Coordinates of C-alpha atoms and ligand atoms in Angstrom, one line a residue:
M1 CA -36.1 -27.7 10.4
L2 CA -39.1 -28.9 12.4
L3 CA -38.7 -27.6 15.9
G4 CA -37.1 -24.2 16.6
C5 CA -35.7 -23.6 20.0
I6 CA -34.5 -20.5 21.8
G7 CA -32.4 -21.0 24.9
D8 CA -31.9 -18.1 27.3
D9 CA -28.4 -19.3 28.2
F10 CA -25.7 -21.6 26.9
T11 CA -25.7 -24.4 29.5
G12 CA -29.5 -24.5 29.4
S13 CA -29.4 -24.7 25.6
S14 CA -27.0 -27.7 25.6
D15 CA -29.2 -29.3 28.2
L16 CA -32.1 -29.0 25.9
A17 CA -30.1 -30.1 22.8
N18 CA -29.1 -33.1 24.9
T19 CA -32.7 -34.1 25.5
L20 CA -33.7 -33.7 21.9
A21 CA -30.6 -35.7 20.7
K22 CA -31.3 -38.5 23.2
G23 CA -34.9 -38.4 21.9
G24 CA -33.6 -39.1 18.4
M25 CA -33.8 -35.7 16.7
R26 CA -30.9 -34.4 14.6
V27 CA -29.9 -31.3 16.7
V28 CA -27.4 -28.5 16.4
Q29 CA -26.8 -25.8 19.1
Y30 CA -26.2 -22.5 17.5
C31 CA -24.2 -19.9 19.4
G32 CA -26.3 -16.8 18.9
V33 CA -28.5 -16.2 15.8
P34 CA -26.8 -17.7 12.7
H35 CA -26.2 -15.5 9.7
G36 CA -27.1 -18.0 7.0
P37 CA -29.4 -21.0 6.5
C38 CA -28.9 -24.2 8.4
D39 CA -27.7 -27.6 7.2
P40 CA -30.9 -29.2 5.7
Q41 CA -30.3 -32.3 7.8
V42 CA -31.0 -30.4 11.1
E43 CA -34.5 -31.3 12.5
A44 CA -34.2 -29.3 15.7
G45 CA -32.2 -26.1 16.0
V46 CA -31.4 -24.6 19.4
V47 CA -30.4 -21.0 19.2
A48 CA -28.5 -20.3 22.4
L49 CA -28.6 -16.7 23.6
K50 CA -27.0 -15.0 26.6
S51 CA -30.3 -13.3 27.5
R52 CA -31.2 -14.6 30.9
T53 CA -29.9 -11.5 32.8
I54 CA -29.5 -8.8 30.2
P55 CA -31.9 -5.8 30.2
V56 CA -35.5 -6.8 29.3
A57 CA -35.6 -4.9 26.0
D58 CA -32.4 -6.6 24.8
A59 CA -33.6 -10.1 25.8
V60 CA -36.9 -9.5 23.9
A61 CA -35.1 -8.1 20.8
K62 CA -32.6 -11.0 20.7
S63 CA -35.3 -13.6 21.2
L64 CA -37.4 -12.2 18.4
Q65 CA -34.4 -12.2 16.1
A66 CA -33.9 -15.8 16.9
L67 CA -37.5 -16.6 16.3
D68 CA -37.5 -14.9 12.9
W69 CA -34.5 -17.0 11.9
L70 CA -36.2 -20.2 13.0
V71 CA -39.4 -19.2 11.2
A72 CA -37.4 -18.6 8.0
E73 CA -35.9 -22.1 8.5
G74 CA -39.4 -23.6 8.2
C75 CA -40.0 -24.7 11.9
R76 CA -43.5 -25.8 12.7
Q77 CA -43.3 -25.3 16.5
F78 CA -41.1 -23.2 18.8
L79 CA -39.8 -23.8 22.2
F80 CA -38.5 -21.1 24.6
K81 CA -36.1 -22.8 27.1
Y82 CA -35.3 -21.3 30.4
C83 CA -33.8 -22.7 33.6
S84 CA -35.4 -25.6 35.5
T85 CA -35.1 -23.3 38.5
F86 CA -36.9 -20.6 36.6
D87 CA -34.0 -18.1 37.0
S88 CA -35.5 -14.6 36.6
T89 CA -36.3 -11.5 38.6
P90 CA -39.7 -9.8 39.1
D91 CA -38.8 -7.6 36.1
G92 CA -38.1 -10.5 33.7
N93 CA -36.8 -11.8 31.5
I94 CA -39.0 -14.9 31.1
G95 CA -42.4 -13.2 31.1
P96 CA -41.6 -10.4 28.6
V97 CA -39.9 -12.9 26.2
I98 CA -43.0 -15.2 26.4
D99 CA -45.3 -12.2 25.7
A100 CA -43.2 -11.1 22.7
L101 CA -42.9 -14.6 21.2
M102 CA -46.6 -15.2 21.6
H103 CA -47.5 -11.9 20.0
R104 CA -45.2 -12.5 17.1
L105 CA -46.6 -16.0 16.5
G106 CA -50.2 -15.0 17.1
A107 CA -50.3 -17.7 19.8
A108 CA -53.5 -17.8 21.9
A109 CA -51.9 -19.9 24.7
T110 CA -48.7 -21.3 25.9
I111 CA -47.4 -23.5 28.8
V112 CA -44.8 -22.8 31.4
C113 CA -43.2 -26.0 32.6
P114 CA -39.7 -25.9 34.0
A115 CA -39.9 -29.4 35.5
F116 CA -36.9 -31.7 35.1
P117 CA -37.4 -34.8 37.2
A118 CA -34.1 -36.4 36.4
T119 CA -32.4 -33.5 38.3
G120 CA -35.1 -33.3 41.0
R121 CA -37.0 -30.3 39.7
S122 CA -40.8 -30.9 39.9
I123 CA -43.9 -28.7 39.9
Y124 CA -46.8 -29.5 42.2
Q125 CA -49.7 -27.1 42.7
G126 CA -47.9 -24.4 40.9
H127 CA -44.9 -24.6 43.2
L128 CA -41.4 -25.5 42.0
F129 CA -39.4 -28.0 44.1
V130 CA -35.7 -28.9 43.9
K131 CA -35.6 -32.4 45.3
D132 CA -37.4 -32.2 48.6
R133 CA -37.0 -28.5 49.0
L134 CA -39.1 -25.6 47.8
L135 CA -37.1 -23.6 45.2
S136 CA -36.9 -20.7 47.6
E137 CA -35.1 -23.0 50.2
S138 CA -32.9 -24.9 47.8
G139 CA -29.9 -22.6 47.7
M140 CA -31.3 -20.7 44.7
E141 CA -32.4 -18.0 47.0
N142 CA -28.7 -17.0 47.1
H143 CA -28.1 -17.0 43.4
P144 CA -25.7 -14.0 42.5
L145 CA -27.9 -12.6 39.7
T146 CA -31.4 -14.2 40.0
P147 CA -32.1 -15.0 43.6
M148 CA -35.3 -17.1 43.6
T149 CA -37.1 -16.2 46.8
D150 CA -40.6 -17.5 46.0
A151 CA -41.4 -21.1 44.8
D152 CA -44.9 -20.3 43.5
L153 CA -44.4 -20.0 39.8
R154 CA -47.7 -18.3 39.2
R155 CA -46.8 -15.6 41.7
W156 CA -43.2 -15.2 40.4
L157 CA -44.4 -14.9 36.8
A158 CA -47.4 -12.6 37.3
P159 CA -45.5 -9.3 37.6
Q160 CA -43.3 -10.3 34.6
T161 CA -46.1 -10.8 32.1
R162 CA -48.9 -8.5 30.7
Q163 CA -51.1 -11.6 30.3
G164 CA -53.1 -13.7 32.8
V165 CA -51.3 -16.6 34.4
G166 CA -53.2 -19.9 34.5
H167 CA -52.6 -23.3 36.0
V168 CA -53.2 -26.9 35.1
A169 CA -52.8 -28.9 38.3
A170 CA -51.3 -32.4 38.8
E171 CA -54.7 -34.2 39.1
T172 CA -55.5 -33.1 35.5
V173 CA -52.0 -33.9 34.3
F174 CA -52.3 -37.4 35.7
S175 CA -55.5 -37.9 33.6
G176 CA -53.4 -37.7 30.4
A177 CA -52.9 -35.6 27.2
E178 CA -56.6 -35.0 26.4
A179 CA -57.3 -33.7 29.8
I180 CA -54.2 -31.5 29.8
R181 CA -55.1 -30.0 26.4
A182 CA -58.7 -29.2 27.6
G183 CA -57.2 -27.7 30.8
I184 CA -54.9 -25.4 28.8
A185 CA -57.8 -24.3 26.5
R186 CA -60.0 -23.6 29.6
E187 CA -57.4 -21.4 31.2
A188 CA -56.9 -19.5 27.9
E189 CA -60.6 -18.9 27.4
A190 CA -60.8 -17.6 31.0
G191 CA -58.2 -15.0 30.1
R192 CA -55.2 -16.8 31.6
P193 CA -53.3 -17.9 28.4
V194 CA -49.8 -18.3 30.1
V195 CA -50.5 -21.6 31.8
V196 CA -48.2 -23.1 34.5
V197 CA -48.5 -26.9 34.2
D198 CA -47.6 -29.2 37.1
A199 CA -45.2 -32.1 36.3
I200 CA -43.6 -34.5 38.7
R201 CA -42.5 -37.5 36.6
D202 CA -41.1 -38.0 33.1
E203 CA -44.4 -39.7 32.2
D204 CA -46.2 -36.4 33.0
L205 CA -43.8 -34.6 30.7
L206 CA -44.5 -37.1 27.9
A207 CA -48.3 -36.5 28.3
I208 CA -47.8 -32.8 28.3
G209 CA -45.6 -33.1 25.2
A210 CA -48.5 -34.9 23.4
A211 CA -51.0 -32.3 24.7
V212 CA -49.1 -29.3 23.3
R213 CA -48.7 -30.8 19.8
D214 CA -50.7 -28.0 18.2
L215 CA -49.4 -25.0 20.3
A216 CA -47.2 -22.7 18.2
L217 CA -45.1 -21.9 21.3
V218 CA -44.1 -24.1 24.2
T219 CA -42.0 -22.9 27.1
G220 CA -40.1 -24.7 29.8
G221 CA -37.0 -26.5 30.9
S222 CA -35.3 -29.2 29.0
G223 CA -37.8 -31.8 30.4
I224 CA -40.6 -30.4 28.3
A225 CA -38.7 -31.6 25.2
L226 CA -39.0 -35.3 26.3
G227 CA -42.4 -35.6 24.6
L228 CA -41.8 -33.4 21.6
P229 CA -39.8 -35.5 19.1
A230 CA -42.7 -38.0 18.8
N231 CA -44.9 -35.2 17.5
F232 CA -42.7 -34.8 14.5
L233 CA -41.2 -38.2 13.6
D234 CA -42.2 -41.8 14.1
R235 CA -40.9 -43.6 17.2
E236 CA -39.0 -46.3 15.2
T237 CA -37.0 -43.7 13.3
L238 CA -36.2 -41.8 16.5
A239 CA -35.2 -45.0 18.4
G240 CA -32.9 -46.1 15.6
R241 CA -30.7 -42.9 15.7
K242 CA -27.3 -43.1 17.4
T243 CA -25.0 -40.1 18.3
A244 CA -21.6 -40.5 16.7
W245 CA -18.8 -39.2 18.9
C246 CA -15.0 -39.0 18.6
G247 CA -13.4 -37.1 21.4
D248 CA -9.8 -35.8 21.8
G249 CA -7.0 -36.5 24.3
G250 CA -5.3 -33.1 24.0
L251 CA -4.6 -30.5 26.7
A252 CA -7.5 -29.6 28.9
A253 CA -8.6 -27.0 31.4
I254 CA -11.6 -26.3 33.7
L255 CA -13.1 -22.9 34.1
S256 CA -15.7 -22.4 36.9
G257 CA -17.6 -19.1 37.5
S258 CA -20.6 -20.8 38.9
C259 CA -21.2 -20.1 42.6
S260 CA -24.0 -22.7 42.9
T261 CA -23.9 -25.2 45.7
M262 CA -23.1 -28.2 43.5
T263 CA -20.4 -26.5 41.6
R264 CA -18.7 -25.4 44.8
A265 CA -18.7 -29.0 45.9
Q266 CA -17.2 -30.1 42.5
V267 CA -14.5 -27.4 42.9
E268 CA -13.6 -28.6 46.4
R269 CA -13.4 -32.2 45.2
Y270 CA -11.3 -31.5 42.1
R271 CA -8.9 -29.1 43.7
A272 CA -8.0 -31.6 46.5
D273 CA -5.7 -33.5 44.1
H274 CA -5.3 -31.3 40.9
P275 CA -3.7 -28.0 40.1
A276 CA -6.2 -25.2 41.0
L277 CA -6.2 -21.4 41.1
E278 CA -8.8 -19.3 42.7
I279 CA -9.7 -16.0 41.2
D280 CA -10.7 -13.4 43.7
A281 CA -13.2 -10.7 42.6
D282 CA -11.4 -7.9 44.5
R283 CA -8.0 -8.7 43.0
L284 CA -9.6 -9.0 39.5
L285 CA -11.3 -5.6 39.7
A286 CA -8.1 -4.1 41.1
G287 CA -6.2 -5.4 38.0
D288 CA -4.0 -7.6 40.2
E289 CA -5.0 -10.8 38.4
T290 CA -4.9 -10.9 34.6
P291 CA -6.0 -13.5 32.1
A292 CA -2.5 -13.5 30.5
E293 CA -0.8 -14.5 33.8
V294 CA -3.5 -17.0 34.7
A295 CA -3.5 -18.6 31.2
D296 CA 0.4 -18.8 31.3
W297 CA 0.1 -20.7 34.6
A298 CA -2.6 -23.0 33.4
A299 CA -1.0 -23.7 30.0
S300 CA 2.1 -25.0 31.8
A301 CA 0.2 -26.9 34.4
A302 CA -1.9 -28.5 31.7
S303 CA 0.9 -30.7 30.5
K304 CA 0.6 -32.7 33.7
A305 CA -3.1 -32.5 34.6
A306 CA -6.0 -30.4 33.6
P307 CA -5.9 -27.2 35.8
L308 CA -9.0 -25.7 37.4
I309 CA -9.4 -22.0 37.4
Y310 CA -12.4 -20.9 39.6
S311 CA -14.1 -17.8 41.0
S312 CA -16.8 -20.0 42.6
A313 CA -17.4 -18.5 46.0
D314 CA -19.9 -18.9 48.9
P315 CA -22.9 -16.6 49.2
E316 CA -21.3 -14.4 51.9
R317 CA -18.2 -13.7 49.7
V318 CA -20.3 -13.1 46.6
K319 CA -22.6 -10.7 48.5
A320 CA -19.6 -8.8 50.0
A321 CA -18.0 -8.4 46.5
Q322 CA -21.3 -7.2 45.1
Q323 CA -21.7 -4.7 47.9
R324 CA -18.2 -3.3 47.3
H325 CA -18.3 -3.1 43.5
G326 CA -21.9 -3.5 42.3
K327 CA -23.5 -6.7 41.0
E328 CA -23.2 -6.0 37.3
R329 CA -19.6 -4.8 37.6
V330 CA -18.4 -7.9 39.4
A331 CA -20.3 -10.2 37.0
A332 CA -18.9 -8.3 33.9
A333 CA -15.3 -8.5 35.3
V334 CA -15.5 -12.2 36.2
E335 CA -17.2 -13.2 32.9
G336 CA -14.8 -11.0 30.8
F337 CA -11.9 -12.7 32.7
F338 CA -13.1 -16.2 31.8
A339 CA -13.8 -15.3 28.2
E340 CA -10.3 -13.9 27.6
T341 CA -8.6 -16.7 29.6
A342 CA -10.4 -19.3 27.5
R343 CA -9.3 -17.6 24.3
L344 CA -5.7 -17.5 25.5
L345 CA -5.8 -21.2 26.6
T346 CA -7.1 -22.4 23.2
E347 CA -4.3 -20.3 21.5
A348 CA -1.9 -22.1 23.8
G349 CA -3.1 -25.4 22.5
V350 CA -5.9 -26.4 24.9
T351 CA -8.4 -28.5 23.0
R352 CA -10.7 -29.7 25.8
L353 CA -12.6 -27.2 28.0
V354 CA -14.9 -27.9 30.9
V355 CA -16.9 -24.7 31.8
A356 CA -19.2 -24.5 34.8
G357 CA -22.0 -21.9 35.0
G358 CA -24.5 -20.6 32.5
E359 CA -23.4 -16.9 32.3
T360 CA -19.8 -18.1 32.5
S361 CA -20.4 -20.5 29.6
G362 CA -22.1 -17.8 27.6
A363 CA -19.2 -15.5 28.1
V364 CA -16.6 -18.2 27.2
V365 CA -18.5 -19.3 24.0
E366 CA -19.0 -15.7 22.9
G367 CA -15.3 -14.9 23.7
L368 CA -14.2 -17.8 21.6
G369 CA -16.5 -16.8 18.8
L370 CA -17.9 -20.3 18.4
E371 CA -20.7 -20.6 15.8
A372 CA -22.3 -24.0 16.4
L373 CA -21.9 -27.0 18.6
Q374 CA -22.5 -30.7 17.8
I375 CA -24.1 -32.7 20.5
G376 CA -22.2 -35.7 21.9
P377 CA -22.8 -38.2 24.7
E378 CA -24.4 -37.2 28.0
I379 CA -21.9 -36.8 30.9
A380 CA -24.5 -36.2 33.6
P381 CA -28.2 -35.6 33.4
G382 CA -28.7 -32.4 31.4
V383 CA -25.0 -32.0 30.5
P384 CA -23.8 -33.3 27.1
A385 CA -20.3 -33.4 25.6
L386 CA -20.0 -30.9 22.8
K387 CA -17.8 -30.4 19.7
A388 CA -17.2 -27.0 18.1
S389 CA -18.3 -27.3 14.5
D390 CA -15.6 -25.0 13.1
R391 CA -12.4 -26.0 15.0
P392 CA -10.7 -28.8 17.0
L393 CA -12.3 -28.0 20.3
W394 CA -14.2 -30.4 22.6
L395 CA -16.1 -28.9 25.5
T396 CA -18.9 -29.1 28.0
L397 CA -21.0 -26.4 29.4
K398 CA -22.2 -27.4 32.9
S399 CA -25.2 -25.9 34.5
G400 CA -24.5 -24.6 38.0
N401 CA -26.3 -27.2 40.0
F402 CA -25.9 -30.2 37.6
G403 CA -23.6 -33.2 38.0
T404 CA -22.3 -35.0 41.1
E405 CA -19.1 -34.0 43.0
T406 CA -16.9 -35.9 40.6
F407 CA -18.2 -34.2 37.5
F408 CA -15.0 -32.5 36.4
A409 CA -13.0 -35.7 36.1
E410 CA -15.9 -37.5 34.5
A411 CA -16.3 -34.7 31.9
L412 CA -12.6 -34.8 31.0
A413 CA -12.9 -38.5 30.4
V414 CA -15.9 -38.3 28.1
L415 CA -14.3 -35.4 26.1
K416 CA -11.4 -37.7 25.2
R417 CA -13.6 -40.8 24.6
R418 CA -13.0 -42.4 21.2
P419 CA -15.3 -44.8 19.3
E420 CA -14.9 -48.4 20.4
Ligands
ADP1 N1 -16.4 -14.6 43.3 C1 -17.5 -14.0 42.8 N2 -18.1 -13.0 43.3 C2 -19.2 -12.4 42.7 N3 -19.8 -12.9 41.6 C3 -19.2 -13.9 41.0 C4 -18.1 -14.6 41.6 N4 -17.8 -15.6 40.8 C5 -18.7 -15.6 39.8 N5 -19.6 -14.6 39.9 C6 -20.7 -14.3 39.0 O1 -21.8 -15.1 39.3 C7 -22.5 -15.5 38.2 C8 -22.7 -17.0 38.2 O2 -23.6 -17.3 37.2 P1 -23.4 -18.5 36.2 O3 -22.1 -18.6 35.5 O4 -24.7 -18.5 35.4 O5 -23.5 -19.7 37.3 P2 -24.8 -20.7 37.5 O6 -24.9 -21.6 36.4 O7 -24.4 -21.3 38.8 O8 -26.0 -19.8 37.6 C9 -21.7 -15.0 37.0 O9 -22.2 -13.8 36.5 C10 -20.3 -14.7 37.6 O10 -19.6 -13.8 36.9
LIG2 O1 -32.7 -26.1 33.2 C1 -31.6 -26.1 33.8 O2 -31.5 -26.2 35.0 C2 -30.4 -25.8 33.0 O3 -30.6 -26.2 31.7 C3 -30.1 -24.4 33.0 O4 -30.7 -23.6 32.3 C4 -29.1 -24.1 34.0 O5 -28.6 -22.7 34.0 P1 -27.4 -22.4 35.0 O6 -27.6 -23.0 36.3 O7 -27.3 -20.9 35.0 O8 -26.2 -22.9 34.3

């Protein structure tokens, strides 16, 4: 293995694996830290953790465990992948995990670059934008678990890390890899080794990729992986690689626990002409809605059309439920519900699953006990089709804000696509 990656959630990890696979690397997404050695064919391993919103000490411990496994697999460089909207709170977990990984690797500097231009995430003068909005006005300020109320990445990161936060601005990035490398070194020498790097276009990310060739640790969104494969393998080899894919036309279901703006639009669109069932947080916590009943309904609906089961709700309803029951309690109940429902659905013969939401996907994949995922074709920017390595299950894990309104139908079609 050449490049060892640690993803702080499951959708984000498949997003990263998608970029590396499109870049020509042989990639596998591991669900948690594997117990044994990897297949020797694998060039980039993505260890997906559900560590974005767990307590800081647990996130650090899990990330170090993943790092140790990747080191043992022989990786030459490591990538910590977090969300392109930098999902975190003033307490962490991004900063503490970066500190711990740098310390374990003896790294003198690293970069922080969540830019992902294909989905409208860009960084300019240290500020993160989602399309033409500052992050803090993009809808992410209402996220149920990690409300992002400040777009200045330097200011958001500072209380999370024990190290100085530096910055390499766009004008340096536009000057190319050498200038970026010198900029990072200058910041590290000045006592600011955790360096936010501006990036607006894919070509910026390619230049940054070349600039970080010798850093032991790189951190960012999936965009930062655009320029990394060429540091390990020659461009001709990478360009010649094709992803083999054979989908499945079996029973399907859609599970959506994401409350993000785009997912709510996708839910509205799909439920207009498909079977759909809304899960209400109050009813769930009162025990009035159970996975067994919902899975029964969905399994019978699935013979006609893929049913949608969703808890996706607008910010007012989310806030009201959190005030009544507590943020952690609601999240645990909803995630536990989706995990168990997914398990029952696969037992009932469902072989295609579309899951929306990072935490939701983590809960579902852990609930199903999946070990590893093969990466298939891209359904939408940042969202690949996936195949479970140990059973007949085809799935996709959609990040909250990714895809267009018709994503669910598009995903179902790709999951059943056969070779031509
Ligand atoms: N109706 C609801 N009320 C309160 N919280 C909810 C509701 N539906 C989902 N949640 C919680 O909101 C969180 C959504 O996070 P996630 O699945 O990561 O979506 P996203 O990818 O949009 O961030 C989950 O923890 C989920 O359990
Ligand atoms: O970088 C991204 O935006 C995604 O890869 C990602 O991490 C999304 O997380 P969720 O929105 O929580 O699914």
